[in-house]
Amino acid sequence: MTTNQPRQAPASLPSSSDLYSVDDLLSDDERLVRDTVRSMVRERVLPIIGDHFEAATFPRELIAELAGLGLLGMHLKGYGCAGATAVAYGVACEELEAGDSGLRSFVSVQGSLAMFPIRAYGSEQQKQKFLPEMAAGTMVGCFGLTEADAGSDPTAMRTTATRTGSGWLLNGSKMWITNGSVADVAVVWAKTDDGVRGFLVERGTPGFTAADIHRKLSLRASVTSELHFDSVELPESAMLPDVSGMRGPLSCLNEARYGIAWGAMGAARACFAAAVEYGKTRRMFDRPIGGFQLTQAKLATMATSLVQGRLVAHRLGTLKDQGRLHPVQVSLAKRANVRAAIDIAREARTILGANGITLEYPVVRHMNNLESVLTYEGTEEVHTLILGKAITGEDAFS
Ligand code: TGC
Ligand code: FAD
């Protein structure tokens, strides 16, 4: 049978890092965020981040730049915050984490874990005092939920706040706290007679100390600390008035996990791009290693996971912007995208051979960082069980 239909030329193929043109789903404003953050990362982060990772230091000089781009608390409204869409916030996380997970962590903790609870549950006075400065980067925040013996199960926390005549007495300690020793204000979750409550503890408050955790082999360009509270006296006004119970801290985690679902794809994209480039230029057995079928199979699987993860992140953002996001959907995306990213990073590492273990290339840095990302904000296993509970109705935690 013949047909008179004219033959159409196939559409041109987008770049290998965005084979499904997921970026076409972005609005003009979101594309501007992508381009601005991407060029900041290229010009200001990539030249220095390997050295910071090696020295185990956080590039504090970047805080003002992150603030200048409106990235601190960017998805919050009012009080000096940018009020951007959830998708724009996600895009920023993806671009930042293409630089380093430590940079995205800083922004996640500041905006989603420290500023969000103040915005959502703080008094007007707390919002006025902290949020504009935190958005401007002149005040840094941290989030203290985890304790040495209360990680996946934060309800086991031992930190307590007891009422005094004029306020509260805080006792206990927190472990693995991002930005802990650089923070001007710590959002600390503690047990009270009225359930778990959040407290704003300012640096320099007598009895409050922070000590950095050393010898980390992951997330080295990020500060991680222990916080200690030894009979810390707090005024009544230090308590977040509008939330009690585990809903308080767990609702903050939704915000940060959301950013991680996007961010992990940035780290994955950077690893994939490094592997593609290396595959084209590295020659072995008289040909580029990208010409070997085994290398192509690796790259094909990586490219597919990247498309899938970025589509999931974008859909998650759309649901959030529509006010239809359920925490289980966040768990699905955090779990799936971090797993995809770590698999991509490990596979990219193999393509780079011995060069893959050095800081001359970004891959092993991302790969090691992603070990933390897999664990924090709910381990892979915790998110598996959250999904399992949603699917079956059976709660594996209790
Ligand atoms: P359950 O005791 O049943 O629930 C308690 C209350 O909380 C509510 N809730 C949530 N609300 C909002 N969003 C969520 N995602 C929520 N999950 C639970 C729940 O409705 C209930 O409310 P109410 O009013 O009825 O009392 O707790 P659960 O069984 O749901 O949760 C158990 C489990 C294991 C899932 C939870 O404890 C958990 O997520 N554990 C993981 C702990 C974790 O992720 N820690 C992260 C610490 S912060 C961090 O890692 C920062 S890294 C930062 C960086 O550098 O980027
Ligand atoms: P555990 O809870 O002891 O888990 C150990 C293992 O047991 C994991 O594989 C876990 O999945 C598994 N496991 C536990 N329970 C179950 C179960 N019911 N079923 C199956 N398996 C289970 N916390 C903060 O509060 N603020 C921060 O800013 C912060 N920043 C961090 C930064 C870094 C670099 C890191 C590494 C951690 C950070 N954390 C922070 C802590 C992080 O949230 C915890 O490490 C995480 O919640 C896991 O707790 P854990 O390390 O005590 O592991």
Coordinates of C-alpha atoms and ligand atoms in Angstrom, one line a residue:
M1 CA 0.0 0.0 0.0
T2 CA 1.3 3.4 -0.8
T3 CA 0.7 6.7 1.0
N4 CA 0.8 10.3 -0.1
Q5 CA 1.8 11.5 3.4
P6 CA 5.0 13.6 3.1
R7 CA 7.9 12.0 5.1
Q8 CA 8.7 14.0 8.2
A9 CA 12.2 14.6 9.2
P10 CA 12.8 13.2 12.8
A11 CA 12.9 15.9 15.5
S12 CA 16.4 16.9 16.5
L13 CA 17.6 15.0 19.6
P14 CA 18.0 17.1 22.7
S15 CA 21.3 17.0 24.7
S16 CA 22.2 13.7 26.3
S17 CA 21.7 15.2 29.8
D18 CA 18.1 16.0 29.0
L19 CA 17.0 13.5 26.4
Y20 CA 13.3 14.1 27.1
S21 CA 13.5 17.9 27.1
V22 CA 12.3 18.0 30.7
D23 CA 13.6 21.6 30.8
D24 CA 10.9 22.6 28.3
L25 CA 8.5 22.1 31.2
L26 CA 10.0 25.1 32.9
S27 CA 8.4 28.6 32.8
D28 CA 10.6 31.6 31.7
D29 CA 11.1 32.6 35.3
E30 CA 12.2 29.0 36.3
R31 CA 14.5 28.9 33.3
L32 CA 16.1 32.2 34.5
V33 CA 16.6 30.6 37.9
R34 CA 18.2 27.6 36.3
D35 CA 20.6 29.7 34.1
T36 CA 21.5 32.1 36.9
V37 CA 22.3 29.4 39.5
R38 CA 24.0 27.3 36.8
S39 CA 26.4 30.0 35.9
M40 CA 27.1 30.9 39.6
V41 CA 28.0 27.3 40.2
R42 CA 30.2 27.1 37.1
E43 CA 32.0 30.3 37.9
R44 CA 32.2 30.5 41.6
V45 CA 31.7 26.9 43.0
L46 CA 33.4 24.5 40.6
P47 CA 36.8 26.1 40.7
I48 CA 37.0 25.9 44.5
I49 CA 34.8 23.0 45.6
G50 CA 37.4 20.2 45.2
D51 CA 39.8 22.1 47.5
H52 CA 37.1 22.7 50.0
F53 CA 36.1 19.0 49.9
E54 CA 39.7 18.0 50.4
A55 CA 40.3 20.5 53.3
A56 CA 36.9 19.6 54.8
T57 CA 35.8 23.3 54.8
F58 CA 32.5 25.0 53.8
P59 CA 33.0 27.9 51.4
R60 CA 31.4 30.5 53.7
E61 CA 32.2 33.3 51.2
L62 CA 29.4 31.9 49.0
I63 CA 26.7 32.6 51.6
A64 CA 26.3 36.2 50.5
E65 CA 26.1 35.2 46.9
L66 CA 23.4 32.6 47.6
A67 CA 21.5 35.3 49.4
G68 CA 22.1 37.8 46.7
L69 CA 20.5 35.4 44.2
G70 CA 17.4 35.1 46.5
L71 CA 18.1 31.4 47.2
L72 CA 17.7 31.4 51.0
G73 CA 14.1 30.6 51.9
M74 CA 13.3 31.3 48.3
H75 CA 10.0 29.3 48.3
L76 CA 8.7 31.2 51.4
K77 CA 6.6 34.3 51.1
G78 CA 7.1 37.6 52.8
Y79 CA 9.8 38.7 55.4
G80 CA 12.4 39.3 52.7
C81 CA 11.9 35.9 51.0
A82 CA 11.6 35.5 47.2
G83 CA 8.2 33.7 47.2
A84 CA 9.3 31.6 44.2
T85 CA 7.4 28.6 42.9
A86 CA 8.2 25.1 44.3
V87 CA 9.5 24.2 40.8
A88 CA 11.9 27.2 40.8
Y89 CA 13.1 26.1 44.3
G90 CA 13.6 22.6 43.0
V91 CA 15.5 23.8 39.9
A92 CA 17.8 25.8 42.1
C93 CA 18.5 22.7 44.2
E94 CA 19.3 20.7 41.1
E95 CA 21.8 23.3 39.9
L96 CA 23.4 23.8 43.4
E97 CA 23.8 20.1 43.9
A98 CA 25.4 19.8 40.4
G99 CA 28.1 21.8 42.1
D100 CA 28.2 19.9 45.4
S101 CA 25.7 18.3 47.8
G102 CA 27.2 20.4 50.6
L103 CA 26.1 23.6 48.9
R104 CA 22.5 22.3 48.4
S105 CA 22.5 21.1 52.0
F106 CA 23.4 24.6 53.2
V107 CA 20.4 26.0 51.2
S108 CA 18.1 23.2 52.3
V109 CA 18.9 23.6 56.0
Q110 CA 18.7 27.4 55.9
G111 CA 15.4 27.6 53.9
S112 CA 13.5 24.4 54.5
L113 CA 14.6 23.4 58.0
A114 CA 15.4 26.6 59.8
M115 CA 13.4 29.3 58.0
F116 CA 10.3 27.2 57.2
P117 CA 9.4 26.3 60.8
I118 CA 9.8 30.0 61.8
R119 CA 7.6 31.1 58.9
A120 CA 5.0 28.3 59.5
Y121 CA 4.9 28.1 63.3
G122 CA 6.7 31.2 64.7
S123 CA 5.3 34.2 66.4
E124 CA 5.1 37.5 64.5
Q125 CA 8.0 38.7 66.6
Q126 CA 10.1 35.7 65.7
K127 CA 9.4 36.0 62.0
Q128 CA 10.3 39.7 62.0
K129 CA 13.5 39.1 64.0
F130 CA 14.9 36.1 62.1
L131 CA 13.5 35.7 58.6
P132 CA 14.7 38.9 56.9
E133 CA 18.3 38.4 58.2
M134 CA 18.2 34.7 57.3
A135 CA 17.0 35.5 53.8
A136 CA 19.9 38.0 53.5
G137 CA 22.4 35.5 54.7
T138 CA 23.5 37.6 57.6
M139 CA 22.1 35.0 60.0
V140 CA 22.6 31.3 59.5
G141 CA 20.2 28.7 60.9
C142 CA 20.4 25.0 61.7
F143 CA 17.9 22.3 62.6
G144 CA 18.4 20.0 65.6
L145 CA 16.3 16.9 65.5
T146 CA 18.6 13.9 65.4
E147 CA 20.4 12.6 68.6
A148 CA 23.1 10.0 69.0
D149 CA 20.5 7.4 70.0
A150 CA 17.5 8.9 68.1
G151 CA 18.1 9.0 64.3
S152 CA 15.5 7.2 62.2
D153 CA 13.2 7.2 65.3
P154 CA 13.3 10.8 66.5
T155 CA 10.5 10.1 69.0
A156 CA 13.2 8.5 71.1
M157 CA 14.8 11.9 71.7
R158 CA 16.1 12.6 75.2
T159 CA 16.5 16.4 74.9
T160 CA 13.9 18.0 77.2
A161 CA 12.6 21.5 77.8
T162 CA 11.0 22.0 81.2
R163 CA 9.0 25.0 82.3
T164 CA 10.5 27.5 84.7
G165 CA 8.7 30.5 86.2
S166 CA 9.7 32.7 83.3
G167 CA 10.4 30.4 80.4
W168 CA 12.2 27.1 79.7
L169 CA 15.2 25.1 80.8
L170 CA 16.7 23.1 77.9
N171 CA 18.9 20.0 78.5
G172 CA 20.3 17.4 76.1
S173 CA 22.3 17.1 72.9
K174 CA 21.8 16.8 69.2
M175 CA 24.1 15.0 66.7
W176 CA 24.9 15.3 63.0
I177 CA 23.7 18.8 62.7
T178 CA 24.4 20.6 59.4
N179 CA 25.7 24.2 59.9
G180 CA 25.6 23.5 63.7
S181 CA 28.7 25.5 64.7
V182 CA 28.3 28.3 62.1
A183 CA 24.6 28.9 63.0
D184 CA 23.4 32.0 64.7
V185 CA 20.2 30.3 65.6
A186 CA 19.4 26.7 66.1
V187 CA 15.8 25.3 65.7
V188 CA 15.9 22.7 68.4
W189 CA 13.2 20.1 69.0
A190 CA 12.7 18.9 72.6
K191 CA 10.3 16.9 74.7
T192 CA 8.0 18.9 77.0
D193 CA 5.0 18.1 79.1
D194 CA 3.0 19.3 76.2
G195 CA 4.7 16.9 73.6
V196 CA 7.6 17.8 71.3
R197 CA 8.1 21.5 70.8
G198 CA 10.4 23.7 68.8
F199 CA 12.8 26.3 70.3
L200 CA 14.9 29.0 68.8
V201 CA 18.3 28.9 70.6
E202 CA 20.6 31.7 69.7
R203 CA 24.4 31.4 69.5
G204 CA 26.1 32.6 72.6
T205 CA 23.2 31.6 74.9
P206 CA 24.9 30.4 78.1
G207 CA 25.0 26.6 78.3
F208 CA 24.7 26.2 74.5
T209 CA 27.8 24.8 72.7
A210 CA 28.5 23.3 69.4
A211 CA 31.5 21.1 68.3
D212 CA 32.3 20.0 64.8
I213 CA 32.3 16.3 63.8
H214 CA 35.6 15.5 62.0
R215 CA 37.0 12.7 59.9
K216 CA 33.9 12.6 57.6
L217 CA 34.6 11.0 54.2
S218 CA 31.3 12.4 52.8
L219 CA 29.8 15.9 52.6
R220 CA 33.2 17.2 53.5
A221 CA 32.5 20.7 52.1
S222 CA 29.7 21.1 54.7
V223 CA 29.9 21.7 58.5
T224 CA 28.4 18.9 60.6
S225 CA 28.2 19.4 64.4
E226 CA 27.1 18.2 67.7
L227 CA 25.0 20.6 69.8
H228 CA 25.0 20.5 73.6
F229 CA 22.5 22.1 75.9
D230 CA 23.5 22.3 79.5
S231 CA 20.7 23.9 81.5
V232 CA 20.1 26.5 78.9
E233 CA 17.7 29.1 80.1
L234 CA 15.3 30.3 77.4
P235 CA 12.5 32.9 77.6
E236 CA 9.0 31.9 76.8
S237 CA 9.4 33.8 73.5
A238 CA 12.0 31.3 72.3
M239 CA 9.3 28.6 71.7
L240 CA 7.6 28.2 68.4
P241 CA 4.0 28.8 69.5
D242 CA 2.0 27.3 66.6
V243 CA 2.9 23.6 66.6
S244 CA 3.3 20.8 69.0
G245 CA 4.0 17.1 68.6
M246 CA 6.1 15.3 66.0
R247 CA 4.1 16.9 63.2
G248 CA 6.3 20.0 63.8
P249 CA 9.7 18.6 62.8
L250 CA 8.3 16.0 60.4
S251 CA 6.5 18.7 58.4
C252 CA 9.9 20.5 58.0
L253 CA 11.4 17.3 56.6
N254 CA 8.9 17.3 53.8
E255 CA 10.3 20.6 52.6
A256 CA 13.9 19.5 52.7
R257 CA 13.2 16.1 51.3
Y258 CA 11.5 17.8 48.4
G259 CA 14.6 19.8 47.6
I260 CA 16.7 16.6 47.8
A261 CA 14.6 14.8 45.2
W262 CA 15.6 17.6 42.8
G263 CA 19.1 18.1 44.1
A264 CA 20.2 14.5 43.7
M265 CA 19.4 14.7 40.0
G266 CA 21.9 17.6 39.8
A267 CA 24.7 15.5 41.3
A268 CA 23.7 12.6 39.0
R269 CA 23.7 14.9 35.9
A270 CA 27.2 16.2 36.8
C271 CA 28.5 12.6 37.1
F272 CA 26.8 11.5 33.9
A273 CA 28.2 14.5 31.9
A274 CA 31.7 13.7 33.2
A275 CA 31.4 10.1 32.2
V276 CA 30.1 11.0 28.7
E277 CA 33.0 13.4 28.2
Y278 CA 35.5 10.9 29.4
G279 CA 34.0 8.2 27.2
K280 CA 34.6 10.4 24.2
T281 CA 38.2 11.3 24.9
R282 CA 39.7 8.4 26.7
R283 CA 41.2 5.9 24.3
M284 CA 41.9 2.3 25.0
F285 CA 42.5 -0.6 22.6
D286 CA 42.9 2.1 19.9
R287 CA 39.4 3.6 20.2
P288 CA 37.4 5.8 22.5
I289 CA 36.1 3.8 25.5
G290 CA 32.6 5.3 24.7
G291 CA 32.7 3.0 21.6
F292 CA 32.6 -0.1 23.7
Q293 CA 29.2 -1.7 24.1
L294 CA 29.7 -2.2 27.8
T295 CA 30.4 1.5 28.3
Q296 CA 27.4 2.4 26.1
A297 CA 25.1 0.1 28.2
K298 CA 26.2 1.9 31.3
L299 CA 25.6 5.3 29.7
A300 CA 22.2 4.2 28.4
T301 CA 21.1 3.1 31.8
M302 CA 22.4 6.3 33.4
A303 CA 20.6 8.5 30.8
T304 CA 17.3 6.6 31.3
S305 CA 17.5 7.0 35.1
L306 CA 18.3 10.7 34.7
V307 CA 15.2 11.2 32.6
Q308 CA 13.0 9.3 35.0
G309 CA 14.3 11.1 38.1
R310 CA 14.0 14.5 36.6
L311 CA 10.4 13.8 35.4
V312 CA 9.5 12.6 38.9
A313 CA 11.1 15.7 40.4
H314 CA 9.2 18.0 38.0
R315 CA 5.9 16.3 38.6
L316 CA 6.5 16.5 42.4
G317 CA 7.1 20.3 42.0
T318 CA 3.9 20.7 40.0
L319 CA 1.9 18.9 42.7
K320 CA 3.5 21.1 45.4
D321 CA 2.7 24.3 43.5
Q322 CA -0.9 23.1 43.1
G323 CA -1.1 22.4 46.9
R324 CA -1.7 18.7 46.2
L325 CA 1.5 17.2 47.5
H326 CA 1.3 14.3 50.0
P327 CA 4.4 13.4 52.1
V328 CA 4.3 9.8 50.7
Q329 CA 4.9 11.3 47.2
V330 CA 7.9 13.1 48.7
S331 CA 9.2 9.9 50.2
L332 CA 8.9 8.1 46.8
A333 CA 10.8 10.8 45.0
K334 CA 13.5 11.2 47.7
R335 CA 14.1 7.4 47.8
A336 CA 14.0 6.8 44.1
N337 CA 16.1 9.8 43.0
V338 CA 18.8 9.5 45.6
R339 CA 19.1 5.8 44.8
A340 CA 19.2 6.6 41.0
A341 CA 21.9 9.3 41.7
I342 CA 24.1 7.1 43.7
D343 CA 23.9 4.3 41.1
I344 CA 24.7 6.8 38.4
A345 CA 27.7 8.2 40.4
R346 CA 29.1 4.7 41.0
E347 CA 28.7 3.7 37.4
A348 CA 30.3 7.0 36.2
R349 CA 33.2 6.3 38.6
T350 CA 33.9 3.0 36.9
I351 CA 34.0 4.7 33.4
L352 CA 36.6 7.1 34.7
G353 CA 38.8 4.2 35.7
A354 CA 41.7 5.2 38.1
N355 CA 41.0 8.9 37.3
G356 CA 37.6 8.3 38.8
I357 CA 39.0 8.1 42.4
T358 CA 40.7 11.5 42.3
L359 CA 39.3 15.0 43.0
E360 CA 40.5 16.1 39.6
Y361 CA 37.1 15.0 38.4
P362 CA 33.8 15.6 40.3
V363 CA 32.6 12.1 40.3
V364 CA 34.0 10.5 43.5
R365 CA 33.2 13.7 45.4
H366 CA 29.5 13.4 44.4
M367 CA 29.6 9.7 44.9
N368 CA 30.8 10.1 48.5
N369 CA 28.4 13.0 49.2
L370 CA 25.5 10.9 48.0
E371 CA 26.2 8.4 50.8
S372 CA 25.1 11.1 53.3
V373 CA 22.2 12.1 51.1
L374 CA 21.0 8.5 51.1
T375 CA 21.0 8.5 54.9
Y376 CA 19.9 11.9 56.0
E377 CA 16.4 13.2 55.7
G378 CA 15.1 9.7 56.2
T379 CA 17.2 6.7 55.2
E380 CA 16.4 4.7 52.1
E381 CA 14.9 2.1 54.4
V382 CA 12.7 4.6 56.3
H383 CA 11.3 5.8 53.0
T384 CA 10.7 2.3 51.8
L385 CA 8.7 1.6 54.9
I386 CA 6.7 4.9 54.6
L387 CA 5.8 3.7 51.1
G388 CA 5.1 0.2 52.3
K389 CA 2.7 1.6 54.9
A390 CA 0.9 3.7 52.4
I391 CA 0.5 0.8 50.0
T392 CA -0.5 -1.9 52.4
G393 CA -2.0 0.0 55.4
E394 CA 0.4 -2.0 57.6
D395 CA 2.8 0.1 59.8
A396 CA 6.2 -1.6 60.0
F397 CA 7.5 1.0 62.5
S398 CA 5.2 0.0 65.4
Ligands
TGC1 P1 3.9 9.3 63.7 O1 4.4 9.2 65.1 O2 2.9 8.4 63.3 O3 3.4 10.8 63.3 C1 3.6 11.8 64.2 C2 2.9 13.0 63.6 O4 3.6 13.6 62.6 C3 2.8 13.6 61.4 N1 3.6 13.3 60.2 C4 3.9 14.2 59.3 N2 3.5 15.5 59.1 C5 3.9 16.1 58.1 N3 4.8 15.6 57.2 C6 5.3 14.3 57.4 N4 6.1 13.8 56.5 C7 4.8 13.6 58.5 N5 5.1 12.3 58.9 C8 4.3 12.2 60.0 C9 1.7 12.5 61.6 O5 0.6 12.8 60.8 C10 1.5 12.7 63.1 O6 0.7 13.9 63.2 P2 -0.4 14.0 64.4 O7 -0.9 15.4 64.3 O8 -1.4 12.9 64.1 O9 0.3 13.6 65.7 O10 5.2 9.2 62.9 P3 5.3 8.3 61.6 O11 5.0 6.9 62.0 O12 4.5 8.9 60.6 O13 6.8 8.6 61.3 C11 7.8 7.6 61.6 C12 9.0 7.9 60.7 C13 10.0 6.8 60.9 C14 8.5 7.9 59.2 C15 9.5 9.3 61.0 O14 9.9 9.3 62.4 C16 10.7 9.6 60.2 O15 10.5 10.2 59.1 N6 12.0 9.3 60.6 C17 13.1 9.7 59.9 C18 13.8 10.8 60.6 C19 14.5 11.8 59.7 O16 14.2 11.9 58.5 N7 15.3 12.6 60.2 C20 15.9 13.7 59.5 C21 16.6 14.7 60.4 S1 17.0 16.2 59.6 C22 18.2 15.9 58.5 O17 18.6 14.8 58.3 C23 18.7 17.0 57.9 S2 19.9 16.7 56.7 C24 20.0 18.3 56.1 C25 20.9 18.5 55.0 O18 22.1 18.7 55.3 O19 20.4 18.7 53.9
FAD2 P1 19.9 4.8 62.4 O1 18.6 5.3 62.6 O2 20.7 4.2 63.5 O3 19.9 3.7 61.2 C1 21.0 2.8 60.9 C2 20.5 1.8 59.9 O4 19.3 1.1 60.4 C3 20.0 2.5 58.6 O5 20.3 1.7 57.5 C4 18.5 2.5 58.8 O6 17.8 2.6 57.6 C5 18.3 1.2 59.5 N1 17.0 1.2 60.2 C6 16.6 2.0 61.2 N2 15.4 1.7 61.6 C7 14.9 0.8 60.7 C8 13.7 0.1 60.5 N3 12.6 0.3 61.3 N4 13.6 -0.8 59.6 C9 14.7 -1.1 58.7 N5 15.8 -0.5 58.9 C10 16.0 0.5 59.8 N6 19.9 15.5 61.5 C11 19.4 16.6 61.9 O7 18.5 16.6 62.8 N7 19.8 17.8 61.4 C12 20.7 17.9 60.4 O8 21.0 19.0 60.0 C13 21.3 16.7 60.0 N8 22.4 16.8 59.1 C14 23.0 15.7 58.8 C15 24.2 15.7 57.9 C16 24.9 14.6 57.6 C17 26.1 14.7 56.8 C18 24.4 13.3 58.1 C19 25.2 12.1 57.7 C20 23.3 13.2 58.9 C21 22.6 14.4 59.2 N9 21.5 14.3 60.1 C22 20.9 15.5 60.5 C23 21.2 13.1 60.7 C24 20.3 12.1 59.8 O9 19.0 12.6 59.7 C25 20.4 10.8 60.5 O10 21.7 10.3 60.3 C26 19.4 9.8 59.9 O11 18.0 10.2 60.2 C27 19.6 8.3 60.2 O12 19.8 8.2 61.6 P2 21.1 7.4 62.2 O13 22.3 7.9 61.5 O14 21.0 7.4 63.6 O15 20.8 5.9 61.7

